[in-house]
Amino acid sequence: MSQPGLLPKSEGSALPAFVLPPWQTSAWVVETEPAEAGAWLAALPLADSVQAAQQIYQALFTLNRMPLAADDRLVLMELYRKPVAAVAAGLQPHFAHLSLPLRPRLKQLADFLCQLHMEMAHGYKHVLKAGLDERKPWESDAFLLALERAIRYLGEVLLRSYQVYMPSPSGVWKEIHGFYRYAEQHGQEHRLLAIDGLEEGTTVTRAYLQALLLGLCGPYQLPQNECHQVNAFLARWGQKAEIISAIQTIDPVGHFLIDFDADHPAAPFPRDVSLPPAPTLRALNAIELARVAHDFSKRLQKGESPRVLGLGFECVGAACVDSLKRMLRFWGLAGRRQFSRRHSLQPLSLCVGIHAVHFFCDGQRPFTQPQAPAAIPERAAEPPDRFALEAESHDERPVTAPLPELFRIDSRWQVRDESAGGLSLARSGESGIPVRVGDVIGIQNPALNQWRIGVVRWVKSADTQHVEMGVEMLAPHAHPLAVRPAGTDVVPYSQALLLPPIEALRQPATLLVARGTCQPGEDIEIADSESPPRRVRVLKVVERSSAFAQVVFADVNRSDVARSA
């Protein structure tokens, strides 16, 4: 009997190449009878996710490296689905507040979850390999189920990689494309499989679209753990997208190009380029899906509850609208670079977070609550006391106070390339300042003795030593401010940054504040060390991330305040 490995690529409508582990003897013992395996799985301590996950992984590892009848293997794999989902959900809280680079233990857990789902995919791929010996295997419900499941669990491997901003494993996308193409070639891509507890069943196309659209939703640009919300939304609404074989007359807007031979997801459809007919190219039409996201966003903004909309994922308030707007941005219009980039390899220094940027923009002075200006009585000038002056001249206190732990400058970043709109940065080594998508960062400009302001748009981290990120520049400098709700002396001030206007975009001066500080229509009080507090009104939110809100504001006249009182 031939052993698994890299199955050779076949021509025509045969199943394309895919990877399987070779047979080997394992020290672990596993139940191979479905009844006994079901009893063992039911007795697992699922409340202890770490222990249960380890036992499940060991069992799958052993099963996938031993010969077994295809029918029995398929039944066993279906038994493992719910326990795998349960332990994966139980381990999810460990990633609630991750930052990059990952700590070693968290990286180990992320790799383990990827491999756990890869073992699930291996099990179904074994069923596919065995089915190839049959005549017209695509007519078999079991074979088609294994095809759908293989795509679905390879998609789970991608999801677990995206969750921690790791690169997707080599070869995964190529296998996903190949499995779908096989179903399409035999006219089985829309064949309904009444399984999985779904009232309407599922299809190979549904699993394929869910993986494709997740890969298209900028997973390295999403806030922390939002990829799970996108995946849940797609599980319910992904079938609104469609795959088109006639690509010659496609409008690029809302369409993406699928290459079955590529090891990456769909890409933005090329503009002003005539594509010749090709058997390996398809178009993905995401326009209807984008309309669904747009409609939900509008209904939420009108006050409808997320619970009654059936989004597929739980969310609250403005965070739900923000998630849908991000989906709409990725699926509605293909993102394209607006500025040419120039390659560079130069070091730079940066700090992370509004508080840190405020600290350095304010000359490294600790933040203090602004005080109302007190009247200073006029009096005659007089020289200082001589003894006090001499004592001060001998005072050897440091010029600046020690930096708080998070208010550090990280000088180990290197610019990979740069454009008028942003930077691509990379860092190697331990003990760096943690970064997340949506963080505000300050980039030091020693020549001008000031800090440029940017926001982290995407991050990737293959291991605990290396991080890459893309930064969009928001402003060449910022003025440190303090903000609080207007009309109260009880709520303390918090740090904020005043960004200058951008004439090219017709954007007025804006404020960067911590997320949740204020909402459109609310009045806030802003103050700094150079002028008395003044009252302003928040007009609109330009952008809101998991860490900050950028708002447009206007001064409030005293008469307006009096009328609203």
XYZ file of C-alpha atoms in Angstrom:
565
model
C 0.000 0.000 0.000
C 1.424 3.373 -0.958
C 1.946 5.819 1.832
C 0.538 9.356 1.904
C 2.693 12.334 1.151
C 2.518 14.900 -1.602
C 0.015 13.342 -3.987
C 1.095 13.868 -7.600
C -0.574 16.580 -9.632
C -2.941 15.170 -12.226
C -4.208 16.730 -15.417
C -7.746 17.291 -16.627
C -10.533 17.070 -14.058
C -8.683 14.954 -11.485
C -8.180 16.085 -7.920
C -5.110 18.362 -7.759
C -2.072 17.844 -5.566
C -2.443 17.972 -1.796
C -0.277 17.077 1.189
C -0.868 14.226 3.645
C 1.333 12.934 6.478
C 2.980 9.526 5.939
C 1.916 6.415 7.833
C 3.891 5.973 11.042
C 3.641 4.139 14.345
C 2.603 6.356 17.243
C 3.157 5.871 20.962
C -0.356 7.219 21.537
C -3.370 4.907 21.651
C -6.577 5.888 19.856
C -10.084 4.467 19.547
C -10.842 3.492 15.943
C -14.356 2.126 16.449
C -16.882 4.981 16.109
C -18.991 3.884 19.112
C -15.976 3.695 21.467
C -14.525 6.910 20.060
C -17.826 8.713 20.646
C -17.925 7.534 24.266
C -14.319 8.621 24.816
C -14.962 12.071 23.341
C -18.107 12.495 25.445
C -16.100 11.750 28.611
C -13.378 14.325 27.881
C -13.028 17.157 30.447
C -13.960 19.913 27.976
C -14.037 22.446 30.819
C -10.244 22.044 30.958
C -9.638 23.221 27.408
C -5.863 22.809 27.484
C -5.915 19.192 28.673
C -8.831 18.201 26.424
C -7.281 19.895 23.389
C -4.022 18.036 23.945
C -5.784 14.669 24.138
C -7.865 15.401 21.032
C -4.781 16.467 19.103
C -2.894 13.310 20.071
C -5.830 11.164 18.934
C -6.152 12.976 15.577
C -2.395 12.836 15.024
C -2.463 9.071 15.532
C -5.546 8.484 13.367
C -4.088 10.482 10.489
C -0.939 8.354 10.400
C -2.526 4.915 10.376
C -4.480 3.053 7.632
C -8.221 3.010 8.207
C -11.320 2.286 6.142
C -12.570 5.485 4.504
C -16.144 5.083 5.765
C -14.986 4.619 9.366
C -12.561 7.520 9.071
C -15.304 9.857 7.857
C -17.604 8.886 10.737
C -14.759 9.430 13.217
C -13.891 12.841 11.780
C -17.513 13.955 12.125
C -17.459 12.850 15.782
C -14.421 15.034 16.450
C -15.924 18.226 15.005
C -17.881 19.446 18.052
C -15.156 18.663 20.627
C -12.569 20.464 18.472
C -14.851 23.495 18.208
C -15.451 23.413 21.981
C -11.783 23.345 23.005
C -10.859 25.983 20.396
C -13.542 28.274 21.826
C -12.304 27.527 25.356
C -8.753 28.545 24.427
C -9.877 31.713 22.649
C -9.837 33.968 25.770
C -6.041 33.589 25.919
C -5.904 35.799 22.805
C -8.203 38.499 24.184
C -5.453 41.081 24.684
C -2.611 39.971 22.459
C 0.050 42.330 21.167
C 2.956 41.768 18.827
C 5.386 40.179 18.862
C 3.638 37.337 20.641
C 5.048 36.053 23.895
C 6.573 32.559 23.476
C 3.765 30.703 25.303
C 1.078 32.483 23.301
C 2.928 31.795 20.054
C 3.105 28.121 21.039
C -0.648 28.090 21.650
C -1.346 29.787 18.298
C 0.788 27.230 16.458
C -0.979 24.406 18.326
C -4.446 25.629 17.283
C -3.337 25.895 13.656
C -2.003 22.355 13.756
C -5.119 21.030 15.525
C -7.290 22.271 12.660
C -4.735 21.076 10.115
C -5.122 17.571 11.556
C -8.880 17.857 11.028
C -8.222 18.778 7.398
C -5.803 15.839 7.053
C -8.487 13.432 8.215
C -10.902 14.529 5.499
C -8.144 14.579 2.879
C -7.474 10.908 3.683
C -11.119 10.222 2.781
C -10.609 12.082 -0.509
C -7.477 10.088 -1.306
C -9.301 6.794 -0.701
C -12.242 7.953 -2.831
C -10.036 8.517 -5.858
C -9.902 4.733 -6.321
C -13.668 4.679 -6.877
C -15.469 5.232 -10.183
C -16.973 8.740 -10.350
C -16.245 9.584 -6.705
C -17.818 13.030 -7.073
C -21.245 11.377 -7.190
C -20.791 10.088 -3.631
C -22.274 12.128 -0.771
C -19.425 11.008 1.499
C -16.759 12.133 -0.964
C -18.412 15.518 -1.479
C -18.801 15.957 2.277
C -15.084 15.290 2.738
C -14.346 17.866 0.024
C -16.438 20.521 1.783
C -14.913 19.685 5.159
C -11.349 19.817 3.827
C -11.978 23.331 2.501
C -13.663 24.354 5.747
C -10.850 23.166 8.029
C -8.132 24.612 5.831
C -10.127 27.825 6.194
C -9.958 27.353 9.977
C -6.169 27.082 9.708
C -6.179 30.448 7.904
C -8.497 31.932 10.542
C -6.165 30.878 13.371
C -3.216 32.407 11.504
C -5.063 35.660 10.856
C -6.107 35.834 14.506
C -2.495 36.379 15.573
C -1.348 38.086 12.336
C 0.860 35.162 11.309
C 1.488 34.465 7.606
C -0.780 31.752 6.245
C 0.934 28.338 5.943
C 2.449 27.583 2.552
C 0.238 25.586 0.206
C -3.049 26.056 2.078
C -4.608 28.469 -0.398
C -3.548 26.349 -3.354
C -5.267 23.295 -1.879
C -8.442 25.276 -1.138
C -8.584 26.536 -4.733
C -7.903 23.039 -6.073
C -10.651 21.355 -4.052
C -13.234 23.881 -5.183
C -12.118 23.631 -8.796
C -12.539 19.859 -8.703
C -16.139 20.209 -7.510
C -16.803 22.840 -10.173
C -15.359 20.703 -12.966
C -17.799 17.920 -12.095
C -20.774 20.246 -11.602
C -21.005 19.523 -7.868
C -20.058 22.921 -6.407
C -23.699 23.846 -5.623
C -24.902 20.397 -4.625
C -26.743 20.685 -1.330
C -25.410 18.738 1.643
C -28.098 18.573 4.348
C -25.670 18.299 7.268
C -23.977 20.282 10.001
C -27.223 21.160 11.733
C -27.975 23.811 9.112
C -31.605 23.983 8.076
C -30.645 24.951 4.534
C -27.619 22.656 4.427
C -24.280 23.647 2.951
C -22.311 23.347 -0.287
C -18.691 23.267 -1.411
C -19.199 26.781 -2.794
C -20.385 28.049 0.572
C -17.252 26.811 2.352
C -15.053 28.186 -0.443
C -16.708 31.626 -0.399
C -16.310 31.867 3.366
C -12.555 31.279 3.095
C -12.159 33.558 0.057
C -14.037 36.498 1.547
C -12.248 36.228 4.892
C -8.929 36.428 3.044
C -10.212 39.470 1.152
C -11.319 41.322 4.278
C -7.834 42.622 5.071
C -7.179 40.169 7.936
C -3.830 41.810 8.758
C -5.592 45.185 8.933
C -8.450 44.150 11.213
C -8.508 45.075 14.913
C -7.643 42.372 17.378
C -9.825 39.230 17.050
C -12.265 40.890 14.620
C -11.470 38.183 12.075
C -13.714 35.855 14.126
C -16.621 38.286 13.792
C -16.049 38.538 10.038
C -15.906 34.742 9.781
C -19.178 34.378 11.691
C -20.829 37.009 9.468
C -19.658 35.126 6.382
C -20.973 31.823 7.713
C -24.443 33.385 7.515
C -24.163 35.838 4.632
C -21.171 34.772 2.516
C -23.367 33.038 -0.066
C -24.520 36.493 -1.216
C -21.260 36.623 -3.194
C -20.900 34.634 -6.401
C -18.171 33.138 -8.567
C -18.214 33.991 -12.276
C -16.376 32.107 -15.010
C -16.857 34.720 -17.782
C -14.268 37.317 -16.798
C -13.716 39.243 -20.034
C -16.389 41.906 -19.459
C -16.147 42.318 -15.683
C -16.446 45.775 -14.079
C -13.527 45.921 -11.592
C -15.641 47.621 -8.905
C -16.661 45.051 -6.303
C -15.017 42.202 -8.232
C -11.888 40.220 -7.449
C -9.727 37.852 -9.468
C -9.334 34.205 -8.412
C -6.380 32.228 -9.740
C -6.752 28.514 -9.006
C -3.004 27.987 -9.461
C -2.038 30.663 -6.920
C -1.152 30.139 -3.289
C -2.977 33.257 -2.122
C -6.591 34.493 -1.876
C -8.420 36.454 -4.558
C -6.850 39.772 -5.564
C -8.267 43.149 -6.701
C -9.481 42.879 -10.270
C -7.035 44.587 -12.645
C -8.252 47.841 -14.187
C -7.837 48.708 -17.843
C -6.368 45.269 -18.557
C -7.945 42.803 -20.955
C -7.755 39.295 -19.505
C -7.683 36.431 -21.999
C -9.901 33.397 -21.344
C -8.095 31.059 -18.957
C -9.335 27.819 -17.349
C -7.715 28.731 -14.024
C -9.192 32.244 -13.652
C -12.529 33.207 -12.129
C -14.115 36.433 -10.895
C -15.567 36.863 -7.419
C -18.525 39.241 -7.307
C -18.873 40.697 -3.786
C -21.275 43.537 -4.639
C -24.395 41.947 -3.121
C -22.497 41.027 0.034
C -21.240 44.615 0.329
C -24.849 45.805 -0.028
C -25.883 43.530 2.832
C -23.162 44.997 5.067
C -24.164 48.533 4.010
C -27.832 47.893 4.763
C -27.076 46.484 8.221
C -24.825 49.466 8.975
C -27.573 51.949 8.069
C -30.182 50.109 10.131
C -27.881 50.043 13.156
C -27.220 53.761 12.832
C -30.987 54.322 12.832
C -31.217 52.600 16.202
C -32.110 48.974 15.422
C -30.723 46.389 17.803
C -27.938 44.092 16.526
C -29.736 41.132 18.094
C -32.758 41.401 15.814
C -30.730 41.800 12.609
C -29.231 38.308 12.593
C -25.693 39.416 11.760
C -24.173 36.113 12.812
C -21.957 37.650 15.497
C -22.470 39.561 18.724
C -21.537 43.220 18.938
C -22.604 46.388 20.721
C -23.018 50.025 19.836
C -20.665 51.830 17.515
C -18.259 48.855 17.448
C -20.813 46.920 15.402
C -21.141 49.722 12.844
C -17.365 50.055 12.627
C -16.973 46.333 11.893
C -19.535 46.458 9.104
C -17.956 49.566 7.598
C -14.602 47.810 7.468
C -16.178 44.842 5.685
C -17.830 47.217 3.243
C -14.526 48.943 2.529
C -12.782 45.687 1.669
C -15.579 44.002 -0.289
C -17.112 47.027 -1.952
C -14.019 48.564 -3.480
C -10.676 46.877 -3.914
C -8.049 48.737 -1.909
C -5.326 50.238 -4.065
C -2.159 52.047 -3.226
C -2.524 55.765 -3.911
C 1.137 56.726 -3.702
C 4.237 55.208 -5.208
C 6.669 53.800 -2.664
C 10.398 54.198 -2.484
C 12.444 51.450 -0.897
C 14.633 52.309 2.030
C 16.543 50.683 4.862
C 16.946 53.238 7.599
C 16.354 53.089 11.351
C 13.776 55.182 13.153
C 12.416 55.694 16.650
C 8.775 55.511 17.627
C 6.418 55.428 20.588
C 2.988 53.798 20.807
C -0.342 55.058 22.146
C -1.996 58.446 22.671
C -0.588 58.758 26.188
C 2.979 58.085 25.057
C 2.720 60.409 22.045
C 1.253 63.119 24.297
C 4.134 62.649 26.733
C 6.846 63.102 24.097
C 5.055 65.886 22.204
C 4.785 67.733 25.517
C 8.531 67.687 26.145
C 8.427 64.536 28.316
C 6.419 66.280 31.012
C 4.130 64.008 33.058
C 0.458 64.691 32.420
C -1.213 66.857 35.071
C -4.777 68.049 35.376
C -5.148 71.584 33.982
C -5.922 74.203 36.614
C -8.059 77.285 36.220
C -5.794 80.311 35.791
C -5.451 82.244 39.027
C -5.211 86.033 39.135
C -1.645 87.156 39.876
C -1.466 90.412 41.838
C 0.836 93.039 40.417
C 3.918 93.678 42.520
C 7.373 95.112 42.175
C 10.100 92.891 40.780
C 12.852 91.731 43.117
C 15.899 89.468 42.720
C 15.893 85.940 44.147
C 17.506 85.138 47.450
C 21.248 84.624 46.890
C 21.473 81.514 49.046
C 18.490 79.898 47.325
C 19.957 80.731 43.910
C 23.305 79.137 44.798
C 21.592 76.030 46.157
C 19.571 75.675 42.947
C 22.696 75.938 40.803
C 24.170 72.936 42.636
C 21.015 70.816 42.335
C 21.961 67.722 40.304
C 18.452 66.339 39.736
C 17.909 64.860 36.269
C 16.461 67.188 33.671
C 13.644 64.735 32.895
C 11.896 62.324 35.197
C 12.253 58.581 34.596
C 9.963 57.446 31.791
C 6.895 55.402 32.667
C 7.257 51.816 31.445
C 4.967 52.273 28.471
C 6.387 55.688 27.555
C 9.458 54.260 25.920
C 11.073 55.001 22.604
C 11.738 51.943 20.489
C 14.700 52.615 18.193
C 14.985 49.150 16.638
C 12.478 49.681 13.849
C 13.656 49.940 10.267
C 11.878 51.580 7.343
C 11.364 49.026 4.574
C 9.770 51.458 2.153
C 8.032 54.818 2.331
C 5.502 56.880 0.402
C 3.714 60.174 0.883
C 0.924 58.309 2.663
C 2.786 55.961 4.959
C 5.574 53.590 5.880
C 6.297 49.885 5.894
C 8.342 49.045 8.994
C 10.060 45.943 10.363
C 11.588 45.064 13.716
C 13.672 42.180 15.044
C 14.561 41.217 18.594
C 12.858 40.889 21.954
C 11.534 43.457 24.437
C 9.954 45.747 21.894
C 6.983 47.969 22.578
C 3.847 45.916 21.794
C 1.792 47.113 18.814
C -1.747 46.419 17.626
C -3.783 47.311 14.567
C -5.403 50.695 15.215
C -2.738 51.997 17.615
C -1.658 55.630 17.379
C 2.112 55.925 17.043
C 4.560 58.795 17.143
C 7.584 58.727 14.814
C 10.491 60.874 15.871
C 11.866 63.461 13.460
C 15.216 64.452 15.051
C 15.950 67.084 12.383
C 12.861 69.101 13.332
C 12.727 68.023 16.983
C 9.108 66.931 16.623
C 6.973 63.802 16.315
C 5.008 62.727 13.247
C 1.671 61.075 13.988
C 0.531 57.834 12.362
C -1.798 54.885 12.870
C -0.985 51.176 12.529
C -2.994 49.809 9.592
C -1.688 46.228 9.385
C 0.694 43.942 11.225
C 2.307 40.579 10.515
C 4.421 38.489 12.841
C 5.795 35.081 11.901
C 7.411 34.408 15.290
C 8.297 35.940 18.656
C 11.284 37.844 17.260
C 9.987 39.622 14.156
C 7.184 42.090 13.455
C 6.226 43.933 10.275
C 3.660 46.715 10.147
C 2.180 49.283 7.822
C 1.661 52.812 9.110
C -0.546 55.494 7.594
C 0.632 59.000 8.388
C -2.047 61.270 9.865
C -0.125 64.477 10.519
C 3.428 65.891 10.477
C 3.079 66.986 14.111
C 0.569 67.254 16.958
C -0.209 69.628 19.810
C -0.799 67.972 23.210
C -4.143 68.794 24.850
C -6.365 67.698 27.703
C -10.084 66.943 27.213
C -13.116 66.181 29.372
C -16.910 66.429 29.084
C -18.063 70.023 29.220
C -20.029 71.403 32.155
C -18.566 69.214 34.891
C -15.735 69.479 37.377
C -16.113 65.873 38.543
C -14.755 64.015 35.509
C -10.967 64.370 35.200
C -9.198 65.467 32.030
C -7.576 62.886 29.761
C -4.859 63.183 27.135
C -5.670 64.197 23.559
C -3.767 65.338 20.469
C -4.684 68.247 18.207
C -3.808 67.484 14.576
C -3.385 70.322 12.070
C -5.760 70.700 9.104
C -5.007 68.902 5.822
C -5.762 71.332 3.033
C -5.330 68.778 0.242
C -8.187 66.709 1.709
C -10.193 69.771 2.815
C -10.053 68.373 6.317
C -10.065 70.844 9.224
C -8.085 70.447 12.403
C -9.077 67.287 14.273
C -8.699 65.799 17.719
C -7.331 62.360 18.532
C -8.945 61.116 21.741
C -9.185 57.753 23.456
C -12.064 55.668 22.125
C -15.283 56.326 24.040
C -14.270 59.819 25.172
C -17.004 61.638 23.227
C -19.734 61.259 20.614
C -20.980 63.516 17.794
C -23.185 66.322 19.150
C -21.551 66.326 22.584
C -19.695 69.303 24.036
C -16.224 68.818 25.461
C -13.733 71.084 27.159
C -10.185 71.263 25.811
C -7.229 72.804 27.579
C -3.452 73.043 27.384
C -0.634 74.681 29.269
C -0.652 77.779 27.067
C -4.274 78.945 27.094
C -7.407 78.719 29.278
C -9.937 75.892 28.722
C -12.475 76.359 25.951
C -15.688 74.606 25.063
C -16.047 72.859 21.691
C -18.674 70.627 20.081
C -17.902 67.319 18.403
C -19.318 67.506 14.865
C -18.445 64.096 13.444
C -16.141 61.110 13.799
C -13.608 60.878 10.964
C -12.342 57.480 12.096
C -12.687 55.185 15.061
C -10.356 52.292 15.865
C -10.106 49.997 18.859
C -7.769 52.520 20.512
C -8.806 56.027 19.416
C -11.359 58.273 17.750
C -10.463 61.109 15.369
C -13.116 63.819 15.543
C -13.914 67.119 13.846
C -14.989 69.878 16.249
C -16.060 73.527 16.360
C -16.000 76.196 19.040
C -19.261 76.700 20.932
C -20.508 80.254 21.433
C -21.540 81.274 24.937
C -25.026 82.062 23.632
C -25.342 78.472 22.349
C -24.384 77.174 25.778
C -26.922 79.425 27.463
C -29.734 78.300 25.118
C -28.945 74.606 25.721
C -28.795 75.053 29.506
